[in-house]
Short mmCIF file of C-alpha atoms in Angstrom, two decimals:
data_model
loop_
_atom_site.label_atom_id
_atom_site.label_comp_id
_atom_site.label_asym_id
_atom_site.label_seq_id
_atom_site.Cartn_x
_atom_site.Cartn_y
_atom_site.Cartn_z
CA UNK A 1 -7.12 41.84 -63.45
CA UNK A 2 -10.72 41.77 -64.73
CA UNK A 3 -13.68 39.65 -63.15
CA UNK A 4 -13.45 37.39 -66.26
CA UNK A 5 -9.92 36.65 -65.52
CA UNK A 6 -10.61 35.62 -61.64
CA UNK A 7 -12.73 33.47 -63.30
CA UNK A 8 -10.39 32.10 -65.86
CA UNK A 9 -7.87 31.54 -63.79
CA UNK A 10 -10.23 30.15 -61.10
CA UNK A 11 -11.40 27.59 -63.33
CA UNK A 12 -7.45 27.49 -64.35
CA UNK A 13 -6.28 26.05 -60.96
CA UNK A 14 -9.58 23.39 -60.45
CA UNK A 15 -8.71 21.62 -63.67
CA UNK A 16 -5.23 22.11 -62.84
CA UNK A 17 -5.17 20.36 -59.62
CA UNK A 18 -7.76 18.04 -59.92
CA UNK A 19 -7.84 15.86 -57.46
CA UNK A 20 -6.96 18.23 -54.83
CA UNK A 21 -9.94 20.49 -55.80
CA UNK A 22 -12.48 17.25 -56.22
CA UNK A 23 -11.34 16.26 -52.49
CA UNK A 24 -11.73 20.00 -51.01
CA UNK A 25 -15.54 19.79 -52.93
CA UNK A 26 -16.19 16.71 -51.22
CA UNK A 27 -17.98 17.91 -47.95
CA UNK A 28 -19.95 20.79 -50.13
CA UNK A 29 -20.76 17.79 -52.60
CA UNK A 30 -22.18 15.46 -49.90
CA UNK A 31 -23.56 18.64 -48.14
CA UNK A 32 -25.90 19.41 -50.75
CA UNK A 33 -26.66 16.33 -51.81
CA UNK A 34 -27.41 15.38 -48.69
CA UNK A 35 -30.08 18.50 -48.13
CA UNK A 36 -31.80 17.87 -51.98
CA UNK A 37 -32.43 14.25 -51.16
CA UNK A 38 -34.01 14.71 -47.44
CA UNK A 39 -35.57 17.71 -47.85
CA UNK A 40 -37.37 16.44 -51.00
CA UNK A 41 -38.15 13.25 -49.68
CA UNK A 42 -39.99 15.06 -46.50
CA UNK A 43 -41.81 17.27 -48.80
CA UNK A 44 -43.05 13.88 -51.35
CA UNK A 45 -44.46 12.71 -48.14
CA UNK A 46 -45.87 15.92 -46.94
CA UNK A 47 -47.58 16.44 -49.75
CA UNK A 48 -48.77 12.72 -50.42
CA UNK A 49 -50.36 13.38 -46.99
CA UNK A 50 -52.02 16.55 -47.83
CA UNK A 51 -53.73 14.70 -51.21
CA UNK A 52 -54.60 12.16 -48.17
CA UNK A 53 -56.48 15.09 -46.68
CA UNK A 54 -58.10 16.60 -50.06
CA UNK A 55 -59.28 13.13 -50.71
CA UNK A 56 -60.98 12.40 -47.40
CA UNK A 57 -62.68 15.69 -47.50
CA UNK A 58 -61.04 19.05 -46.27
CA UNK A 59 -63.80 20.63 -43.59
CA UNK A 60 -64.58 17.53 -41.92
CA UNK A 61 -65.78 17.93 -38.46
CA UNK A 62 -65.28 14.89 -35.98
CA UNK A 63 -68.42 15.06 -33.47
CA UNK A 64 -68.91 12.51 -30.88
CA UNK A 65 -72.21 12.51 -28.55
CA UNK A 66 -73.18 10.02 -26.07
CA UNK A 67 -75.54 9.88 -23.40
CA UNK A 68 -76.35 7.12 -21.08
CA UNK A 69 -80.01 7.72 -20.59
CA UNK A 70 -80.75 8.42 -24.55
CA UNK A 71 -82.42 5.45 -26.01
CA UNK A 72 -84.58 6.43 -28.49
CA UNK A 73 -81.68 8.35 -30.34
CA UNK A 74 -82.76 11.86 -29.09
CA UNK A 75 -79.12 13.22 -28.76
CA UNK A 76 -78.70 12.64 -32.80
CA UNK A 77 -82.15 13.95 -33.35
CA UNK A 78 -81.21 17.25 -31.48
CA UNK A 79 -77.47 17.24 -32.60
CA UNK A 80 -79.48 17.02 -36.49
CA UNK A 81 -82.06 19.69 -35.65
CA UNK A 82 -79.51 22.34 -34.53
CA UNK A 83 -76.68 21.57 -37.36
CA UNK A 84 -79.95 22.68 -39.63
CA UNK A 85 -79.72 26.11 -38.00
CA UNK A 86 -75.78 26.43 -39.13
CA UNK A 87 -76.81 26.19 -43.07
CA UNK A 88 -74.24 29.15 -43.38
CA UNK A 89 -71.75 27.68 -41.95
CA UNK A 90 -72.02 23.83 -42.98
CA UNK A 91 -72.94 21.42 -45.80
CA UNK A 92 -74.32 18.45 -44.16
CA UNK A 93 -74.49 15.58 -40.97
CA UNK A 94 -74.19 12.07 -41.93
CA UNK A 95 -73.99 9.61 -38.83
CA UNK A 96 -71.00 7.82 -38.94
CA UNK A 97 -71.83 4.07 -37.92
CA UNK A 98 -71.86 0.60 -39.23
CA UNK A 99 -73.85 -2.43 -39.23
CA UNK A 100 -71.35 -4.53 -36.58
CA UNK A 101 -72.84 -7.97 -36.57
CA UNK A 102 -72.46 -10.41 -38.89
CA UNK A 103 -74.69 -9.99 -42.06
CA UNK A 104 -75.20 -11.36 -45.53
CA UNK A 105 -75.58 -9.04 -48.94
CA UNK A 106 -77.13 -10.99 -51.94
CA UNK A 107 -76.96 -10.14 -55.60
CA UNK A 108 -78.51 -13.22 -58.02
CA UNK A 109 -75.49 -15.78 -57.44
CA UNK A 110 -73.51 -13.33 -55.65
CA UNK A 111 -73.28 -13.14 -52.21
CA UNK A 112 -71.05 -10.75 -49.57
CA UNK A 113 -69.92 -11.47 -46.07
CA UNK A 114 -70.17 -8.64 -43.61
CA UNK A 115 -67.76 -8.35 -40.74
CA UNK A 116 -67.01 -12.70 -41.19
CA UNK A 117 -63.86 -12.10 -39.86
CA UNK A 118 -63.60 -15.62 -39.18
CA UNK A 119 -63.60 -16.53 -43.10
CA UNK A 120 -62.02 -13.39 -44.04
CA UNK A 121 -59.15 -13.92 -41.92
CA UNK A 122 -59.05 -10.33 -41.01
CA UNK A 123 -58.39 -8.84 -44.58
CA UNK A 124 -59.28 -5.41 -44.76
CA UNK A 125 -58.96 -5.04 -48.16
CA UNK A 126 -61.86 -7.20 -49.14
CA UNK A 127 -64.06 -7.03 -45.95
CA UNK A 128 -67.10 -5.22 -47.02
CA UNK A 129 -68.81 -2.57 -44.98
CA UNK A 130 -72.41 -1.64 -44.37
CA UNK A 131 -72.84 2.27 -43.29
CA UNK A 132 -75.80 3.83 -41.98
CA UNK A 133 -75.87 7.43 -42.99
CA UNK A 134 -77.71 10.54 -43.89
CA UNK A 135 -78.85 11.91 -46.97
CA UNK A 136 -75.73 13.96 -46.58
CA UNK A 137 -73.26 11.13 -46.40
CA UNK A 138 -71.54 11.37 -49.69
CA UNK A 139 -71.21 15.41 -49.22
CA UNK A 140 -70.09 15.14 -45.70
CA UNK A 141 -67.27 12.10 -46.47
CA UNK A 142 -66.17 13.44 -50.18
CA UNK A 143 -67.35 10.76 -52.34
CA UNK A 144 -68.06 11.38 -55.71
CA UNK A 145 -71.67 9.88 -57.52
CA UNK A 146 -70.48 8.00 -60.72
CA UNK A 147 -74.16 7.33 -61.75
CA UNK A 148 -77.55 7.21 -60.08
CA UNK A 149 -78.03 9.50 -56.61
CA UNK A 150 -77.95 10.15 -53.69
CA UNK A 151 -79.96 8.85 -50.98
CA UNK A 152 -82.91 11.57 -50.26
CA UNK A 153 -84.30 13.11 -47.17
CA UNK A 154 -87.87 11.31 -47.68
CA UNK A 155 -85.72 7.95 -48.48
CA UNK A 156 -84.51 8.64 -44.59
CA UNK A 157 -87.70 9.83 -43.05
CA UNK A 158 -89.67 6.97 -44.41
CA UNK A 159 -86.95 4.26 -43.92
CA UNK A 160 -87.11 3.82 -47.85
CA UNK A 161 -85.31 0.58 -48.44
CA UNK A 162 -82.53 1.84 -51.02
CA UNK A 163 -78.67 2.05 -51.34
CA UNK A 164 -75.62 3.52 -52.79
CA UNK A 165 -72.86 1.51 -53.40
CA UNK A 166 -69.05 2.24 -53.40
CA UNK A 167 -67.08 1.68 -56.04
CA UNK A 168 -65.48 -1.88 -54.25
CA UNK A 169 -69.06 -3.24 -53.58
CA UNK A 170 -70.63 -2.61 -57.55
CA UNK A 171 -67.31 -4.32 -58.74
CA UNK A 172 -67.91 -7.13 -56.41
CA UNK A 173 -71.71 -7.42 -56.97
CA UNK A 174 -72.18 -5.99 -60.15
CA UNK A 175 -69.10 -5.61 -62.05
CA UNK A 176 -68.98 -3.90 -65.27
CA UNK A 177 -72.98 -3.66 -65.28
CA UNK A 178 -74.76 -0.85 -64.13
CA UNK A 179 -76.16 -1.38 -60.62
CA UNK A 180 -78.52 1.50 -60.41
CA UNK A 181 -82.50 0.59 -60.25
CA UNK A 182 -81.25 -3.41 -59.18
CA UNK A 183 -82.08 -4.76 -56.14
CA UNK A 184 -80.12 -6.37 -53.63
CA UNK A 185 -80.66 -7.78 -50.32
CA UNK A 186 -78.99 -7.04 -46.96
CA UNK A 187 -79.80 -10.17 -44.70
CA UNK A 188 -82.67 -11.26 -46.71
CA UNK A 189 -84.39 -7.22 -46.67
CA UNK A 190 -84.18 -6.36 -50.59
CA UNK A 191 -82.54 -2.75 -51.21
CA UNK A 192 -82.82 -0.77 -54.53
CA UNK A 193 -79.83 0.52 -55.68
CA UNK A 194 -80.36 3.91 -56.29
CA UNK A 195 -76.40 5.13 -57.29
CA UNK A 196 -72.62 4.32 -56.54
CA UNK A 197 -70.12 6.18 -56.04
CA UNK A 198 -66.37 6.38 -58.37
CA UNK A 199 -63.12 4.96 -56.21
CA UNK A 200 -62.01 7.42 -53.61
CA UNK A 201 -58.35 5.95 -54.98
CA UNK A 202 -56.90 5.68 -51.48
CA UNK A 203 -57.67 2.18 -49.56
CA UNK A 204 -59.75 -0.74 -51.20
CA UNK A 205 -61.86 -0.70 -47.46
CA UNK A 206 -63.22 2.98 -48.22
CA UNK A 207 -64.43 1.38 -51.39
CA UNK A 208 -65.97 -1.37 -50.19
CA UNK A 209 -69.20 0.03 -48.92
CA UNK A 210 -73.21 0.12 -49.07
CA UNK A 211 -74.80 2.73 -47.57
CA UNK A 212 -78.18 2.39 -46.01
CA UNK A 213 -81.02 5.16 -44.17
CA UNK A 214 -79.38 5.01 -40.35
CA UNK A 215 -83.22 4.39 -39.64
CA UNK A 216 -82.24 1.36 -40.23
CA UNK A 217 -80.02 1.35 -37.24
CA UNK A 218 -82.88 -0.05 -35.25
CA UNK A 219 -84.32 -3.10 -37.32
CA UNK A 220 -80.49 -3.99 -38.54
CA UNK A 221 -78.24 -3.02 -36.36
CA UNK A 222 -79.98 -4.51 -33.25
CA UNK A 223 -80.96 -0.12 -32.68
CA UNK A 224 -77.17 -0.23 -31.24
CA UNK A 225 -76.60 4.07 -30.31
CA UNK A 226 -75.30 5.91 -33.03
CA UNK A 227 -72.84 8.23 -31.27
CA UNK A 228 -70.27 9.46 -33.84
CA UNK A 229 -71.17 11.53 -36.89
CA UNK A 230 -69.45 13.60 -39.21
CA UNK A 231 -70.48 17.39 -39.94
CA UNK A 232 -69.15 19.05 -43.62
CA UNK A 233 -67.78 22.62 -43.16
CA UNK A 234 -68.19 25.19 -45.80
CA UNK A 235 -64.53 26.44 -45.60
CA UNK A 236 -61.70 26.06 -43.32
CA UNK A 237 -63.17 29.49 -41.75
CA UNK A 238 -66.45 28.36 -41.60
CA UNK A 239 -64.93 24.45 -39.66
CA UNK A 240 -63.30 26.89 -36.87
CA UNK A 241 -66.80 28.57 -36.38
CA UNK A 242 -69.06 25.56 -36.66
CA UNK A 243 -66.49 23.61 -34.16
CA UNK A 244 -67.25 26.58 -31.57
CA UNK A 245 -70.79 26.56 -32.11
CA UNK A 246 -71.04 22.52 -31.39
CA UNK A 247 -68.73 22.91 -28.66
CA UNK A 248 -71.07 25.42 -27.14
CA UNK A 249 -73.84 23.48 -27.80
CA UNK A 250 -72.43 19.85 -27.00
CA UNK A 251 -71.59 21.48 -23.55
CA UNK A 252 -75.13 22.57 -23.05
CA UNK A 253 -76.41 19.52 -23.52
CA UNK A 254 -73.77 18.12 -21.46
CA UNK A 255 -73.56 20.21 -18.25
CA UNK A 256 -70.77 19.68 -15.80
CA UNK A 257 -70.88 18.97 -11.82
CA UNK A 258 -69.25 20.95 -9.26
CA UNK A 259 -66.01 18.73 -10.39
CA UNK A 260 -65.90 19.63 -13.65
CA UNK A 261 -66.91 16.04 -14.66
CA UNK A 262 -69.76 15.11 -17.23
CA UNK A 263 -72.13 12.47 -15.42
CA UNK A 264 -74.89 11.84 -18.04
CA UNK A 265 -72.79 11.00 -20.89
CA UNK A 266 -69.52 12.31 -22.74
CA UNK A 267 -68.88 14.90 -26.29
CA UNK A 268 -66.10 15.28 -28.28
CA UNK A 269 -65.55 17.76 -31.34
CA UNK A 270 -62.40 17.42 -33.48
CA UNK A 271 -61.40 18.43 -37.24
CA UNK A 272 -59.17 16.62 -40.07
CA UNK A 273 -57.96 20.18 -40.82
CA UNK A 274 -55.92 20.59 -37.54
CA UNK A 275 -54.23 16.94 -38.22
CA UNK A 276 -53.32 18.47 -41.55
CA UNK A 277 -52.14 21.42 -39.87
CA UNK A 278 -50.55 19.38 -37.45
CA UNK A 279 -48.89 16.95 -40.07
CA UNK A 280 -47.38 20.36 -41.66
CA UNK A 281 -46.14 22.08 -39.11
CA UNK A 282 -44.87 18.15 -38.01
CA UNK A 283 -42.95 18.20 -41.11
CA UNK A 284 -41.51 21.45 -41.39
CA UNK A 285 -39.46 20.84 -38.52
CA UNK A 286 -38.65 17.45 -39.55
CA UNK A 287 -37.23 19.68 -42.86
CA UNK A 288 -35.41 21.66 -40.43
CA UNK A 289 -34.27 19.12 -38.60
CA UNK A 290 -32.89 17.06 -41.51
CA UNK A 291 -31.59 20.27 -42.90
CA UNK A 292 -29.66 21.04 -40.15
CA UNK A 293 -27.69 17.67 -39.82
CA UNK A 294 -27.23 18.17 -43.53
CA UNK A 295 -25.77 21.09 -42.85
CA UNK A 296 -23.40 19.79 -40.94
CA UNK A 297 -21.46 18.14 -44.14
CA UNK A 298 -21.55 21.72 -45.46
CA UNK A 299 -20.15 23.28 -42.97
CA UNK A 300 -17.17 20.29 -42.76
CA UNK A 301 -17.23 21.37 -46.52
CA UNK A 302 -16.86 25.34 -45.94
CA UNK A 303 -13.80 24.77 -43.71
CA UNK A 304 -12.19 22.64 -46.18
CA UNK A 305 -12.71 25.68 -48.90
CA UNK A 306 -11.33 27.85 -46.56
CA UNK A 307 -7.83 25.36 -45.94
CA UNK A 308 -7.38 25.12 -49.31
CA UNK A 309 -7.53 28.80 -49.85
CA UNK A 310 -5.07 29.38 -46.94
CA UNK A 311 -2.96 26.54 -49.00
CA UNK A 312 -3.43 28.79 -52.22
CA UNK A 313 -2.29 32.20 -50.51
CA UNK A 314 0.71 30.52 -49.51
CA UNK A 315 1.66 28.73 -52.67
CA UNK A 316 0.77 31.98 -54.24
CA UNK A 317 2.55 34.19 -52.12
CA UNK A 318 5.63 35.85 -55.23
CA UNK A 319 2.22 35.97 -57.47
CA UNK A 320 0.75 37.91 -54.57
CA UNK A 321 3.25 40.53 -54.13
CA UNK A 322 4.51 40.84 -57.53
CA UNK A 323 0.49 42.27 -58.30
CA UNK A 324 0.70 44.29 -55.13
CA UNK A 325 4.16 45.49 -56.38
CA UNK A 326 2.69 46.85 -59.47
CA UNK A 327 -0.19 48.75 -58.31
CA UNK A 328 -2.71 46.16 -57.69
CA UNK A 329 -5.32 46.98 -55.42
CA UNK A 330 -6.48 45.22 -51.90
CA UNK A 331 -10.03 44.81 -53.15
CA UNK A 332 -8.69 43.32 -56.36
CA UNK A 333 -7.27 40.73 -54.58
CA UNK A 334 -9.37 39.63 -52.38
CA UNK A 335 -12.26 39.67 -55.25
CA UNK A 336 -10.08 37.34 -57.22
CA UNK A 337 -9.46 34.95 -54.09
CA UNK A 338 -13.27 35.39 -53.51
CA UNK A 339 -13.89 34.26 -56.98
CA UNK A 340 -11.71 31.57 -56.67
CA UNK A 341 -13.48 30.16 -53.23
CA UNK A 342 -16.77 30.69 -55.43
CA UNK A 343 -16.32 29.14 -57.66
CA UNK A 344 -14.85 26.05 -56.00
CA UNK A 345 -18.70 25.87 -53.88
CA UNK A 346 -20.57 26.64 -57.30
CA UNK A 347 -18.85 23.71 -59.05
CA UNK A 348 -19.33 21.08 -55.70
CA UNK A 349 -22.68 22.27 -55.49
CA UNK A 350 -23.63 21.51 -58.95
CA UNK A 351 -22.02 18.22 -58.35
CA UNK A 352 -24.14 17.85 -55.34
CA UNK A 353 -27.45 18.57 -57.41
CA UNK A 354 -27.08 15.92 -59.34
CA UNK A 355 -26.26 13.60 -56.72
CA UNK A 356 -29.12 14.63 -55.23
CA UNK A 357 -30.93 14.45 -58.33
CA UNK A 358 -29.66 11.04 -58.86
CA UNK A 359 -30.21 10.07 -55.15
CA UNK A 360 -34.03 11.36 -55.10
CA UNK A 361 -34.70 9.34 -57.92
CA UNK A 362 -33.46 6.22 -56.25
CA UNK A 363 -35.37 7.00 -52.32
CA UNK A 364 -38.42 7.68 -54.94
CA UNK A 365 -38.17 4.08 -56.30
CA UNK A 366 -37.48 2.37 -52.91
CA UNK A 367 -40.44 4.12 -50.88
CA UNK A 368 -43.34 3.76 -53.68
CA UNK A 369 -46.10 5.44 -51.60
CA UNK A 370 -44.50 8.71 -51.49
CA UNK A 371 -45.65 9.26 -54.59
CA UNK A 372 -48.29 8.81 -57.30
CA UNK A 373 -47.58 5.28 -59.33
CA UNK A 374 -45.49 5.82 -62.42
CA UNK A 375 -44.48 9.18 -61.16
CA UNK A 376 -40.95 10.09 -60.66
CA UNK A 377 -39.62 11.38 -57.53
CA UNK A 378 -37.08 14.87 -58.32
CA UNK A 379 -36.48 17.37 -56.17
CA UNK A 380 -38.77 20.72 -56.61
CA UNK A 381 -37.01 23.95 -58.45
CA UNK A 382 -36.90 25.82 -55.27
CA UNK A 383 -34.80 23.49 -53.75
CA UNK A 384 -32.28 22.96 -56.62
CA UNK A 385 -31.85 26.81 -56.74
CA UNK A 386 -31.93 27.25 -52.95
CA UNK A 387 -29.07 24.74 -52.61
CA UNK A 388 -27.07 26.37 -55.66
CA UNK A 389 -27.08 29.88 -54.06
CA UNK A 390 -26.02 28.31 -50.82
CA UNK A 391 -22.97 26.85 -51.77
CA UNK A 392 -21.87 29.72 -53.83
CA UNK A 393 -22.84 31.92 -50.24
CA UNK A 394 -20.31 29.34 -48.22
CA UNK A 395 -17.65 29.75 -50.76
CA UNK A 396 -18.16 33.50 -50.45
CA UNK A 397 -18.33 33.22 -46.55
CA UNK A 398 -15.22 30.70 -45.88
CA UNK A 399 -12.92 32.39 -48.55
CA UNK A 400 -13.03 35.94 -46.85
CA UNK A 401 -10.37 35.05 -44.23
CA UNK A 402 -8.27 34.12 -46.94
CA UNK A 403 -8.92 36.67 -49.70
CA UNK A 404 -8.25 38.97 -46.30
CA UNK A 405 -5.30 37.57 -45.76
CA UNK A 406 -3.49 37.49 -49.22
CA UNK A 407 -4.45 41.08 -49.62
CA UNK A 408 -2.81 42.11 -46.50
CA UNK A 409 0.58 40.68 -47.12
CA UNK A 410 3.60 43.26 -47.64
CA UNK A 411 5.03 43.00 -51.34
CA UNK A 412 8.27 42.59 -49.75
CA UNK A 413 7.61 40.08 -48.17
CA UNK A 414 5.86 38.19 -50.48
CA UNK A 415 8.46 38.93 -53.15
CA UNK A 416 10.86 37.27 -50.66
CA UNK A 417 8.87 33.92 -50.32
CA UNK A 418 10.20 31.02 -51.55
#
């Protein structure tokens, strides 16, 4: 018998037996259905995550300084002056602070609240946010200019009374008119806008922003201590490098007591890029994980293959030794039973695609922020294939003992079977 019969006759005893065969599928269909939905549902959200990252900024350094005898802002001033020195290694230091009292932002007949959480009732969406930050701050926290520029190093040194809005804050204020060259004022002070920036597309609150000189921290802000900032990396090499280097320095400017404890203040130095590494290797395992209770269904499903085959030798047991009677060869046989289980897997398995297909499409449309808006949710090509060659690998696996079996039995005894 030639491979293309096995397969004939394969095929043969599925359509054959219908019923029977769609049952023994079953646990491969749900098996592999079951892995194509969860595993690309973990990798949508995986990878909405890492856009999260791109968007924020990749190479963002998390620095926090803080000294209880600096009052005049020296610690920043130093932490500044010695980023300078790392020009190989980093972009840019923005201070990462906020006006926190109340205050009032004025365009003509326009007029924002800032932190009113009282009339606001606590909507972030539409609270608007005054930052204080360097002439770095759109490098170091990846916004984009749409028009105008950046704040400059003079506009810091002298206190220059300008601004760049976000994207929220020029819609609010200025909507579809350009903002740059107006003036607006920031409890009663009057700020030039000198650019804006174009919608970071993530949260309206990242939006909603003017950014201010931080030496402005003193006259508006009440000189509250700046203590966070934010340092841009060149490359993911060059984050690892510069994290050392303002560990090493933070600690200098830090020293410990004999207890290991920091008395004049406290430093911290983190990076988005291991929380992105963290979120990966978070959900690979969650794949695994997923995968493996999926795999339970598909191994339920591999024993069934392999009953049914058992139930095929024997109801195939004259065929069996009528072949062997007339020359036919151990390896023949069990190919043709291989075949057979094979073929079974492949067909359940391409059942189980599209189920999965099907059921992707339908976990896409009930979690939304797993993916972009209007885009729809199907699993990756990898996946599809991955689970394809799998089940055709179980049928393979669970049909040996059978195949074995029918191509060890005696052609007189077969011939004898009822």
């Amino acid at each position: 018998m030639t491979i293309w019969q096995s397969f004939k006759m394969a095929f043969k005893s599925i359509v054959m037996k219908k019923m029977r065969s769609f049952l023994t599928m079953l646990g491969i269909i749900i098996g592999v259905a079951s892995v194509v939905i969860m595993v690309s549902v973990v990798q949508a959200q995986n990878a909405q995550s890492m856009k999260y990252f791109e968007k924020m900024g990749d190479n963002k350094i998390q620095v926090r300084a803080y000294s209880f005898s600096d009052m005049n802002g020296d610690t920043g001033q130093k932490l500044y002056d010695f980023c300078l020195t790392l020009g190989d290694l980093i972009d840019g230091i923005t201070p990462e602070a906020e006006i926190s009292d109340k205050a009032t932002v004025q365009y003509g007949s326009k007029t924002l609240l800032i932190n009113d959480y009282e009339n606001q009732h606590m909507n972030w969406e539409k609270m608007m946010h005054v930052k204080l930050g360097s002439e770095q701050f759109g490098v170091c926290n990846n916004y984009t200019l749409a028009a105008g520029r950046e704040m400059s190093y003079l506009d810091i040194e002298k206190s220059n009374a300008v601004c760049v809005l976000g994207s929220g804050a020029k819609q609010e204020l200025f909507g579809y008119t350009d903002p740059v060259d107006e003036v607006i004022t920031v409890n009663g002070k009057p700020f030039t806008v000198v650019g804006w920036y174009e919608s970071m597309g993530l949260w309206p609150e990242m939006d909603n922003i003017i950014v201010i000189p931080y030496t402005f921290n003193r006259t508006l802000n009440q000189n509250q201590t700046i203590s966070s900032y934010v340092v841009k990396a060149k490359s993911a090499t060059a984050t690892t490098e510069a994290m050392t280097r303002l560990s090493a320095f933070l600690s200098g400017m830090f020293p410990k007591n004999a207890d290991g404890m920091i008395e004049n203040g406290d430093y911290s130095v983190n990076s988005d890029n291991n929380y992105a590494q963290d979120m990966q290797n978070a959900s690979l395992m969650q794949s695994l994980v997923l995968g493996a209770i999926a795999g339970i269904s598909l191994l339920v499903g591999g024993i069934g293959i392999m009953n049914i085959m058992l139930v095929t030798v024997t109801e195939r047991t004259r065929e069996i030794g009528i072949r062997k009677a007339i020359g036919a060869e151990r390896k023949s046989i069990i190919t043709q039973f291989l075949i057979e289980a094979a073929v079974l897997c492949s067909v359940g398995g391409l059942l189980g695609i599209g189920f999965g297909y099907v059921g992707t499409m339908i976990a896409g449309k009930l979690m939304p922020n797993i993916t972009e808006p209007g885009v729809i949710l199907l699993p990756s090509p990898g996946i599809t294939v991955g689970a394809f060659l799998f089940s055709v690998l179980l049928g393979v696996i669970f049909g040996m003992y059978p195949a074995v079996k029918a191509s060890g039995l005696q052609p007189v005894e077969a011939l004898r079977a009822e």
